[in-house]
Amino acid sequence: MKTLSKIKIEGFKSIESAELTLGDLNVVIGANGSGKSNLIGVFRLVERVLAHNLQLYVASEPDRFLFHGRKKTPALSLDFDFEISAYYGFELKAVRDSFVFSREFIFDNGSLAEEKSTGAKESLLVEDQQFSSLFMALQNLEVFHIQDTADSSPVRKTADIDDNRFFCPNAANLPAYLYWLQEKHPVEFRHIEEHIRLVAPFFDCFVLAPSKLNEKKIKLEWRQKGSDAYFDAYSLSDGTLRFICLATLLLQPNPPALILLDEPELGLHPFAIRILAEMLEAASKRVQVLLATQSVTLLNNFALQDVIVAENDGMKTTFSRLDEEKLKGWLEDFSLGELWEKNVLGGRP
């Protein structure tokens, strides 16, 4: 279910200029350094803008966000075109060791509804009932970064039991959120457990309850088939824990309107990647999904029209859609992943 129909990018990192039309499911492929992660980075930047903490995110280094630095590109701009006939965009100009807003605007039903150009260091966009649908769309763009599953990562630690209003982008509230699903959405909770058992046959079920020593806290505890031993998040491999996070994200009852993922296949077994692809496909029927990947296995599970190819010629990143007519003959004998390996699709070193 598409939320964002088009995005225009000017001067951001390796992207000199790009305009992308997005569908329900968008799979960005490309080589290391091609710039596919920079596309996800666009949304990380707009998250910080909307949270009014741009300067903290920039950390006094605006040049690292600009295409070849400020000598080449003194400003960057992002424009978002939503399905609700609304637009939001801004231009950031590098001034000394920070960015200032040289322009920030909203278009509603095709006409300029509000524009600010004050040189402010943070967004002056204030939530207004007049643009409530636009603000809802902007706040529902969520970048998830679930790569960190080290022993010291937030996802393995004890969580506050009331931290369950939404699933955190880094999965830090995983046990609390799963407990809420267990109590309030048992169908979806069982669905998550069933998918975990598909890729981790040793997994029996979660054992989720407030801590007996502190009822405001909860840990991710689970039961292994055929064992009475104690198991918690530290007993899970990185790949299994990452899959649990992805299953929770994609199978929850009310996911964000736009889910953004950078290489979600990391650490997963090929069979787990196939199950992940099925979950992504199913999620895209309810919400919009954009992901960057280097996995041939993952790519093999998607349709040609879902794919965006990122390429970098050594100077800049470009994005393109695949030509179905040109590939028709190839697809009779080869999968998309095989064509990518053969360098027929592009997006290779």
Short mmCIF file of N, CA, C and O in Angstrom, two decimals, residues 163-275:
data_model
loop_
_atom_site.label_atom_id
_atom_site.label_comp_id
_atom_site.label_asym_id
_atom_site.label_seq_id
_atom_site.Cartn_x
_atom_site.Cartn_y
_atom_site.Cartn_z
N ASP A 163 7.27 -0.01 27.56
CA ASP A 163 7.81 0.55 26.31
C ASP A 163 7.26 -0.26 25.13
O ASP A 163 7.96 -1.06 24.52
N ASN A 164 5.99 -0.05 24.81
CA ASN A 164 5.34 -0.89 23.81
C ASN A 164 4.41 -0.13 22.87
O ASN A 164 3.59 -0.72 22.18
N ARG A 165 4.55 1.20 22.83
CA ARG A 165 3.66 1.98 21.96
C ARG A 165 3.95 1.70 20.49
O ARG A 165 3.06 1.75 19.66
N PHE A 166 5.21 1.45 20.16
CA PHE A 166 5.61 1.09 18.80
C PHE A 166 6.89 0.29 18.90
O PHE A 166 7.57 0.28 19.93
N PHE A 167 7.22 -0.42 17.82
CA PHE A 167 8.43 -1.23 17.78
C PHE A 167 9.62 -0.33 17.45
O PHE A 167 9.64 0.32 16.40
N CYS A 168 10.60 -0.26 18.34
CA CYS A 168 11.72 0.66 18.18
C CYS A 168 12.56 0.33 16.94
O CYS A 168 12.75 -0.85 16.62
N PRO A 169 13.10 1.33 16.26
CA PRO A 169 13.92 1.10 15.07
C PRO A 169 15.13 0.20 15.30
O PRO A 169 15.58 -0.48 14.38
N ASN A 170 15.68 0.19 16.52
CA ASN A 170 16.82 -0.68 16.82
C ASN A 170 16.40 -1.92 17.61
O ASN A 170 17.24 -2.66 18.11
N ALA A 171 15.08 -2.14 17.73
CA ALA A 171 14.50 -3.31 18.41
C ALA A 171 14.84 -3.37 19.89
O ALA A 171 14.78 -4.43 20.51
N ALA A 172 15.18 -2.23 20.50
CA ALA A 172 15.56 -2.22 21.91
C ALA A 172 14.42 -2.64 22.83
O ALA A 172 14.68 -3.09 23.95
N ASN A 173 13.18 -2.49 22.38
CA ASN A 173 12.04 -2.86 23.23
C ASN A 173 11.41 -4.19 22.79
O ASN A 173 10.23 -4.44 23.03
N LEU A 174 12.20 -5.06 22.17
CA LEU A 174 11.68 -6.31 21.63
C LEU A 174 10.89 -7.13 22.65
O LEU A 174 9.75 -7.54 22.37
N PRO A 175 11.42 -7.42 23.86
CA PRO A 175 10.63 -8.24 24.80
C PRO A 175 9.34 -7.56 25.25
O PRO A 175 8.30 -8.22 25.38
N ALA A 176 9.39 -6.24 25.46
CA ALA A 176 8.19 -5.52 25.89
C ALA A 176 7.14 -5.51 24.78
O ALA A 176 5.94 -5.68 25.04
N TYR A 177 7.59 -5.34 23.55
CA TYR A 177 6.64 -5.28 22.43
C TYR A 177 6.04 -6.66 22.17
O TYR A 177 4.83 -6.79 21.92
N LEU A 178 6.86 -7.71 22.24
CA LEU A 178 6.33 -9.06 22.07
C LEU A 178 5.35 -9.42 23.19
O LEU A 178 4.34 -10.09 22.95
N TYR A 179 5.64 -8.97 24.40
CA TYR A 179 4.72 -9.23 25.52
C TYR A 179 3.38 -8.55 25.28
O TYR A 179 2.32 -9.13 25.53
N TRP A 180 3.41 -7.33 24.78
CA TRP A 180 2.17 -6.61 24.44
C TRP A 180 1.40 -7.35 23.35
O TRP A 180 0.17 -7.51 23.45
N LEU A 181 2.11 -7.85 22.34
CA LEU A 181 1.44 -8.63 21.30
C LEU A 181 0.84 -9.91 21.88
O LEU A 181 -0.28 -10.30 21.53
N GLN A 182 1.58 -10.56 22.76
CA GLN A 182 1.10 -11.79 23.39
C GLN A 182 -0.22 -11.55 24.13
O GLN A 182 -1.15 -12.37 24.07
N GLU A 183 -0.30 -10.42 24.83
CA GLU A 183 -1.46 -10.13 25.65
C GLU A 183 -2.62 -9.52 24.87
O GLU A 183 -3.79 -9.79 25.17
N LYS A 184 -2.31 -8.70 23.85
CA LYS A 184 -3.36 -7.95 23.16
C LYS A 184 -3.61 -8.39 21.72
O LYS A 184 -4.68 -8.12 21.17
N HIS A 185 -2.64 -9.02 21.10
CA HIS A 185 -2.79 -9.46 19.71
C HIS A 185 -2.27 -10.90 19.58
O HIS A 185 -1.26 -11.14 18.91
N PRO A 186 -2.95 -11.85 20.19
CA PRO A 186 -2.44 -13.23 20.22
C PRO A 186 -2.33 -13.89 18.85
O PRO A 186 -1.46 -14.75 18.67
N VAL A 187 -3.17 -13.52 17.90
CA VAL A 187 -3.09 -14.12 16.56
C VAL A 187 -1.78 -13.75 15.89
O VAL A 187 -1.05 -14.60 15.38
N GLU A 188 -1.46 -12.46 15.90
CA GLU A 188 -0.20 -12.01 15.30
C GLU A 188 1.01 -12.56 16.07
O GLU A 188 2.03 -12.90 15.47
N PHE A 189 0.86 -12.64 17.39
CA PHE A 189 1.95 -13.19 18.21
C PHE A 189 2.24 -14.63 17.82
O PHE A 189 3.40 -15.02 17.65
N ARG A 190 1.20 -15.44 17.68
CA ARG A 190 1.39 -16.84 17.28
C ARG A 190 1.97 -16.93 15.88
O ARG A 190 2.79 -17.82 15.58
N HIS A 191 1.58 -16.01 15.01
CA HIS A 191 2.11 -15.98 13.65
C HIS A 191 3.62 -15.75 13.67
O HIS A 191 4.38 -16.36 12.93
N ILE A 192 4.07 -14.84 14.54
CA ILE A 192 5.50 -14.57 14.68
C ILE A 192 6.22 -15.83 15.17
O ILE A 192 7.27 -16.21 14.61
N GLU A 193 5.69 -16.48 16.19
CA GLU A 193 6.32 -17.70 16.71
C GLU A 193 6.39 -18.79 15.63
O GLU A 193 7.40 -19.49 15.51
N GLU A 194 5.35 -18.93 14.83
CA GLU A 194 5.34 -19.94 13.77
C GLU A 194 6.44 -19.68 12.75
O GLU A 194 7.12 -20.61 12.29
N HIS A 195 6.65 -18.41 12.38
CA HIS A 195 7.71 -18.08 11.42
C HIS A 195 9.09 -18.33 12.00
O HIS A 195 10.00 -18.75 11.29
N ILE A 196 9.25 -18.06 13.30
CA ILE A 196 10.55 -18.31 13.94
C ILE A 196 10.84 -19.81 13.93
O ILE A 196 11.98 -20.23 13.65
N ARG A 197 9.83 -20.63 14.20
CA ARG A 197 10.04 -22.09 14.20
C ARG A 197 10.42 -22.60 12.81
O ARG A 197 11.12 -23.62 12.70
N LEU A 198 9.99 -21.91 11.76
CA LEU A 198 10.35 -22.33 10.40
C LEU A 198 11.86 -22.26 10.17
O LEU A 198 12.44 -23.12 9.52
N VAL A 199 12.50 -21.22 10.71
CA VAL A 199 13.92 -21.02 10.47
C VAL A 199 14.79 -21.47 11.63
O VAL A 199 16.00 -21.62 11.50
N ALA A 200 14.18 -21.68 12.80
CA ALA A 200 14.91 -22.15 13.99
C ALA A 200 14.11 -23.29 14.61
O ALA A 200 13.36 -23.10 15.58
N PRO A 201 14.23 -24.51 14.06
CA PRO A 201 13.41 -25.65 14.52
C PRO A 201 13.56 -25.97 16.00
O PRO A 201 12.67 -26.60 16.58
N PHE A 202 14.66 -25.55 16.62
CA PHE A 202 14.87 -25.80 18.05
C PHE A 202 13.99 -24.91 18.92
O PHE A 202 13.77 -25.18 20.09
N PHE A 203 13.47 -23.83 18.36
CA PHE A 203 12.67 -22.86 19.12
C PHE A 203 11.27 -23.43 19.35
O PHE A 203 10.60 -23.87 18.42
N ASP A 204 10.83 -23.39 20.62
CA ASP A 204 9.49 -23.86 20.95
C ASP A 204 8.52 -22.69 21.08
O ASP A 204 7.55 -22.59 20.34
N CYS A 205 8.80 -21.78 22.02
CA CYS A 205 7.90 -20.64 22.22
C CYS A 205 8.59 -19.61 23.11
O CYS A 205 9.61 -19.89 23.74
N PHE A 206 8.04 -18.41 23.14
CA PHE A 206 8.51 -17.39 24.06
C PHE A 206 7.93 -17.64 25.46
O PHE A 206 6.84 -18.20 25.59
N VAL A 207 8.67 -17.23 26.47
CA VAL A 207 8.18 -17.26 27.85
C VAL A 207 8.31 -15.82 28.36
O VAL A 207 9.35 -15.40 28.86
N LEU A 208 7.24 -15.06 28.19
CA LEU A 208 7.30 -13.62 28.43
C LEU A 208 6.41 -13.24 29.61
O LEU A 208 5.21 -13.53 29.62
N ALA A 209 7.01 -12.60 30.60
CA ALA A 209 6.29 -12.13 31.78
C ALA A 209 7.15 -11.08 32.47
O ALA A 209 8.38 -11.07 32.32
N PRO A 210 6.54 -10.18 33.22
CA PRO A 210 7.33 -9.20 33.98
C PRO A 210 8.30 -9.90 34.93
O PRO A 210 8.02 -10.99 35.43
N SER A 211 9.43 -9.28 35.16
CA SER A 211 10.42 -9.83 36.07
C SER A 211 9.84 -9.94 37.48
O SER A 211 9.17 -9.01 37.97
N LYS A 212 10.07 -11.05 38.14
CA LYS A 212 9.58 -11.23 39.51
C LYS A 212 10.29 -10.31 40.50
O LYS A 212 9.76 -10.00 41.57
N LEU A 213 11.50 -9.89 40.14
CA LEU A 213 12.25 -9.00 41.03
C LEU A 213 11.95 -7.53 40.77
O LEU A 213 12.18 -6.68 41.63
N ASN A 214 11.46 -7.23 39.56
CA ASN A 214 11.11 -5.85 39.20
C ASN A 214 10.05 -5.91 38.11
O ASN A 214 10.36 -6.12 36.95
N GLU A 215 8.80 -5.73 38.50
CA GLU A 215 7.69 -5.92 37.57
C GLU A 215 7.60 -4.85 36.49
O GLU A 215 6.78 -4.95 35.59
N LYS A 216 8.47 -3.84 36.55
CA LYS A 216 8.51 -2.83 35.51
C LYS A 216 9.49 -3.22 34.39
O LYS A 216 9.61 -2.49 33.40
N LYS A 217 10.16 -4.35 34.56
CA LYS A 217 11.15 -4.80 33.57
C LYS A 217 10.74 -6.15 33.00
O LYS A 217 10.02 -6.93 33.63
N ILE A 218 11.26 -6.43 31.79
CA ILE A 218 10.99 -7.71 31.14
C ILE A 218 12.18 -8.11 30.28
O ILE A 218 12.83 -7.25 29.67
N LYS A 219 12.47 -9.43 30.24
CA LYS A 219 13.55 -9.96 29.42
C LYS A 219 12.98 -10.84 28.32
O LYS A 219 11.87 -11.37 28.44
N LEU A 220 13.75 -11.00 27.25
CA LEU A 220 13.37 -11.90 26.18
C LEU A 220 13.77 -13.33 26.59
O LEU A 220 14.93 -13.71 26.50
N GLU A 221 12.79 -14.08 27.06
CA GLU A 221 13.03 -15.47 27.49
C GLU A 221 12.24 -16.41 26.58
O GLU A 221 11.16 -16.06 26.09
N TRP A 222 12.77 -17.61 26.39
CA TRP A 222 12.13 -18.54 25.47
C TRP A 222 12.44 -19.98 25.88
O TRP A 222 13.34 -20.22 26.69
N ARG A 223 11.69 -20.90 25.30
CA ARG A 223 11.86 -22.31 25.63
C ARG A 223 12.37 -23.05 24.39
O ARG A 223 11.92 -22.82 23.27
N GLN A 224 13.32 -23.93 24.60
CA GLN A 224 13.84 -24.78 23.53
C GLN A 224 13.13 -26.13 23.55
O GLN A 224 12.86 -26.68 24.63
N LYS A 225 12.85 -26.67 22.40
CA LYS A 225 12.18 -27.97 22.32
C LYS A 225 13.02 -29.04 23.00
O LYS A 225 14.23 -29.13 22.78
N GLY A 226 12.37 -29.84 23.83
CA GLY A 226 13.04 -30.97 24.47
C GLY A 226 13.99 -30.60 25.57
O GLY A 226 14.83 -31.41 25.97
N SER A 227 13.91 -29.36 26.08
CA SER A 227 14.85 -28.93 27.12
C SER A 227 14.12 -28.14 28.20
O SER A 227 13.20 -27.38 27.91
N ASP A 228 14.56 -28.34 29.44
CA ASP A 228 14.03 -27.56 30.56
C ASP A 228 15.00 -26.48 31.00
O ASP A 228 14.78 -25.81 32.02
N ALA A 229 16.08 -26.30 30.25
CA ALA A 229 17.09 -25.30 30.60
C ALA A 229 16.54 -23.88 30.38
O ALA A 229 15.53 -23.69 29.71
N TYR A 230 17.23 -22.92 30.98
CA TYR A 230 16.83 -21.51 30.87
C TYR A 230 17.49 -20.89 29.64
O TYR A 230 18.69 -21.02 29.42
N PHE A 231 16.68 -20.18 28.83
CA PHE A 231 17.21 -19.52 27.64
C PHE A 231 16.68 -18.08 27.59
O PHE A 231 15.49 -17.84 27.83
N ASP A 232 17.58 -17.16 27.24
CA ASP A 232 17.16 -15.77 27.06
C ASP A 232 17.80 -15.23 25.78
O ASP A 232 18.30 -16.00 24.95
N ALA A 233 17.80 -13.91 25.60
CA ALA A 233 18.31 -13.31 24.37
C ALA A 233 19.79 -13.62 24.15
O ALA A 233 20.26 -13.73 23.00
N TYR A 234 20.54 -13.79 25.23
CA TYR A 234 21.97 -14.07 25.10
C TYR A 234 22.22 -15.51 24.64
O TYR A 234 23.34 -15.85 24.27
N SER A 235 21.18 -16.34 24.64
CA SER A 235 21.32 -17.72 24.18
C SER A 235 21.07 -17.85 22.68
O SER A 235 21.23 -18.93 22.12
N LEU A 236 20.69 -16.77 22.03
CA LEU A 236 20.35 -16.80 20.60
C LEU A 236 21.55 -16.35 19.76
O LEU A 236 22.29 -15.43 20.13
N SER A 237 21.72 -16.97 18.61
CA SER A 237 22.74 -16.51 17.66
C SER A 237 22.33 -15.17 17.09
O SER A 237 21.15 -14.78 17.13
N ASP A 238 23.29 -14.45 16.52
CA ASP A 238 22.99 -13.15 15.92
C ASP A 238 21.92 -13.28 14.83
O ASP A 238 20.99 -12.48 14.76
N GLY A 239 22.07 -14.29 13.98
CA GLY A 239 21.13 -14.46 12.87
C GLY A 239 19.72 -14.76 13.35
O GLY A 239 18.74 -14.21 12.82
N THR A 240 19.60 -15.65 14.35
CA THR A 240 18.27 -15.99 14.87
C THR A 240 17.62 -14.79 15.52
O THR A 240 16.43 -14.51 15.31
N LEU A 241 18.39 -14.05 16.32
CA LEU A 241 17.84 -12.86 16.98
C LEU A 241 17.42 -11.81 15.95
O LEU A 241 16.36 -11.19 16.07
N ARG A 242 18.23 -11.65 14.92
CA ARG A 242 17.89 -10.68 13.87
C ARG A 242 16.60 -11.10 13.16
O ARG A 242 15.75 -10.26 12.85
N PHE A 243 16.44 -12.40 12.91
CA PHE A 243 15.21 -12.86 12.25
C PHE A 243 14.00 -12.62 13.15
O PHE A 243 12.93 -12.24 12.66
N ILE A 244 14.14 -12.83 14.46
CA ILE A 244 13.04 -12.57 15.39
C ILE A 244 12.61 -11.11 15.31
O ILE A 244 11.42 -10.78 15.28
N CYS A 245 13.60 -10.22 15.25
CA CYS A 245 13.31 -8.78 15.13
C CYS A 245 12.57 -8.47 13.83
O CYS A 245 11.59 -7.72 13.82
N LEU A 246 13.04 -9.05 12.73
CA LEU A 246 12.41 -8.81 11.43
C LEU A 246 11.00 -9.37 11.38
O LEU A 246 10.08 -8.74 10.83
N ALA A 247 10.80 -10.56 11.94
CA ALA A 247 9.46 -11.15 11.98
C ALA A 247 8.51 -10.27 12.80
O ALA A 247 7.35 -10.06 12.42
N THR A 248 9.00 -9.76 13.92
CA THR A 248 8.18 -8.88 14.75
C THR A 248 7.81 -7.60 14.01
O THR A 248 6.66 -7.15 14.04
N LEU A 249 8.78 -7.03 13.31
CA LEU A 249 8.55 -5.81 12.54
C LEU A 249 7.51 -6.02 11.44
O LEU A 249 6.57 -5.24 11.29
N LEU A 250 7.67 -7.09 10.67
CA LEU A 250 6.87 -7.27 9.45
C LEU A 250 5.52 -7.93 9.70
O LEU A 250 4.61 -7.78 8.88
N LEU A 251 5.38 -8.64 10.82
CA LEU A 251 4.12 -9.35 11.09
C LEU A 251 3.28 -8.68 12.17
O LEU A 251 2.20 -9.18 12.50
N GLN A 252 3.73 -7.58 12.71
CA GLN A 252 2.96 -6.87 13.73
C GLN A 252 1.64 -6.35 13.15
O GLN A 252 1.52 -6.16 11.92
N PRO A 253 0.64 -6.10 13.98
CA PRO A 253 -0.67 -5.70 13.45
C PRO A 253 -0.71 -4.30 12.85
O PRO A 253 -1.48 -4.05 11.91
N ASN A 254 0.12 -3.38 13.35
CA ASN A 254 0.07 -1.99 12.87
C ASN A 254 1.48 -1.48 12.55
O ASN A 254 2.02 -0.66 13.29
N PRO A 255 2.08 -1.95 11.45
CA PRO A 255 3.43 -1.50 11.11
C PRO A 255 3.43 -0.06 10.59
O PRO A 255 2.38 0.47 10.24
N PRO A 256 4.60 0.59 10.56
CA PRO A 256 4.69 1.94 9.98
C PRO A 256 4.25 1.93 8.52
O PRO A 256 4.32 0.90 7.84
N ALA A 257 3.83 3.08 8.02
CA ALA A 257 3.33 3.17 6.65
C ALA A 257 4.43 2.94 5.63
O ALA A 257 4.16 2.47 4.52
N LEU A 258 5.67 3.29 5.97
CA LEU A 258 6.81 3.05 5.09
C LEU A 258 7.94 2.46 5.91
O LEU A 258 8.48 3.10 6.82
N ILE A 259 8.31 1.22 5.62
CA ILE A 259 9.38 0.52 6.31
C ILE A 259 10.64 0.57 5.44
O ILE A 259 10.60 0.21 4.25
N LEU A 260 11.75 1.00 6.02
CA LEU A 260 13.02 1.10 5.30
C LEU A 260 14.06 0.22 5.97
O LEU A 260 14.26 0.31 7.19
N LEU A 261 14.72 -0.62 5.18
CA LEU A 261 15.68 -1.58 5.70
C LEU A 261 16.94 -1.59 4.85
O LEU A 261 16.86 -1.60 3.61
N ASP A 262 18.08 -1.62 5.49
CA ASP A 262 19.36 -1.69 4.80
C ASP A 262 19.98 -3.07 5.03
O ASP A 262 20.33 -3.41 6.17
N GLU A 263 20.05 -3.88 3.98
CA GLU A 263 20.61 -5.23 4.02
C GLU A 263 20.01 -6.07 5.16
O GLU A 263 20.74 -6.54 6.05
N PRO A 264 18.71 -6.29 5.15
CA PRO A 264 18.08 -7.07 6.22
C PRO A 264 18.50 -8.53 6.24
O PRO A 264 18.27 -9.23 7.22
N GLU A 265 19.12 -9.01 5.15
CA GLU A 265 19.50 -10.42 5.05
C GLU A 265 20.77 -10.77 5.79
O GLU A 265 21.14 -11.96 5.90
N LEU A 266 21.48 -9.78 6.33
CA LEU A 266 22.77 -10.04 6.97
C LEU A 266 22.66 -11.10 8.06
O LEU A 266 21.81 -11.02 8.95
N GLY A 267 23.52 -12.11 8.00
CA GLY A 267 23.58 -13.14 9.02
C GLY A 267 22.52 -14.21 8.93
O GLY A 267 22.45 -15.08 9.80
N LEU A 268 21.69 -14.18 7.88
CA LEU A 268 20.60 -15.15 7.78
C LEU A 268 20.96 -16.30 6.84
O LEU A 268 21.61 -16.10 5.81
N HIS A 269 20.51 -17.49 7.19
CA HIS A 269 20.64 -18.68 6.35
C HIS A 269 19.81 -18.49 5.08
O HIS A 269 18.78 -17.80 5.10
N PRO A 270 20.22 -19.09 3.93
CA PRO A 270 19.43 -18.93 2.70
C PRO A 270 17.95 -19.25 2.85
O PRO A 270 17.10 -18.57 2.27
N PHE A 271 17.61 -20.29 3.65
CA PHE A 271 16.19 -20.60 3.84
C PHE A 271 15.50 -19.48 4.61
O PHE A 271 14.36 -19.11 4.31
N ALA A 272 16.19 -18.93 5.62
CA ALA A 272 15.62 -17.81 6.38
C ALA A 272 15.42 -16.60 5.48
O ALA A 272 14.45 -15.85 5.64
N ILE A 273 16.32 -16.41 4.51
CA ILE A 273 16.17 -15.30 3.56
C ILE A 273 14.93 -15.49 2.71
O ILE A 273 14.21 -14.54 2.39
N ARG A 274 14.63 -16.73 2.34
CA ARG A 274 13.41 -17.00 1.57
C ARG A 274 12.17 -16.66 2.39
O ARG A 274 11.20 -16.07 1.88
N ILE A 275 12.16 -17.02 3.66
CA ILE A 275 11.03 -16.70 4.53
C ILE A 275 10.94 -15.18 4.72
O ILE A 275 9.84 -14.61 4.72
#
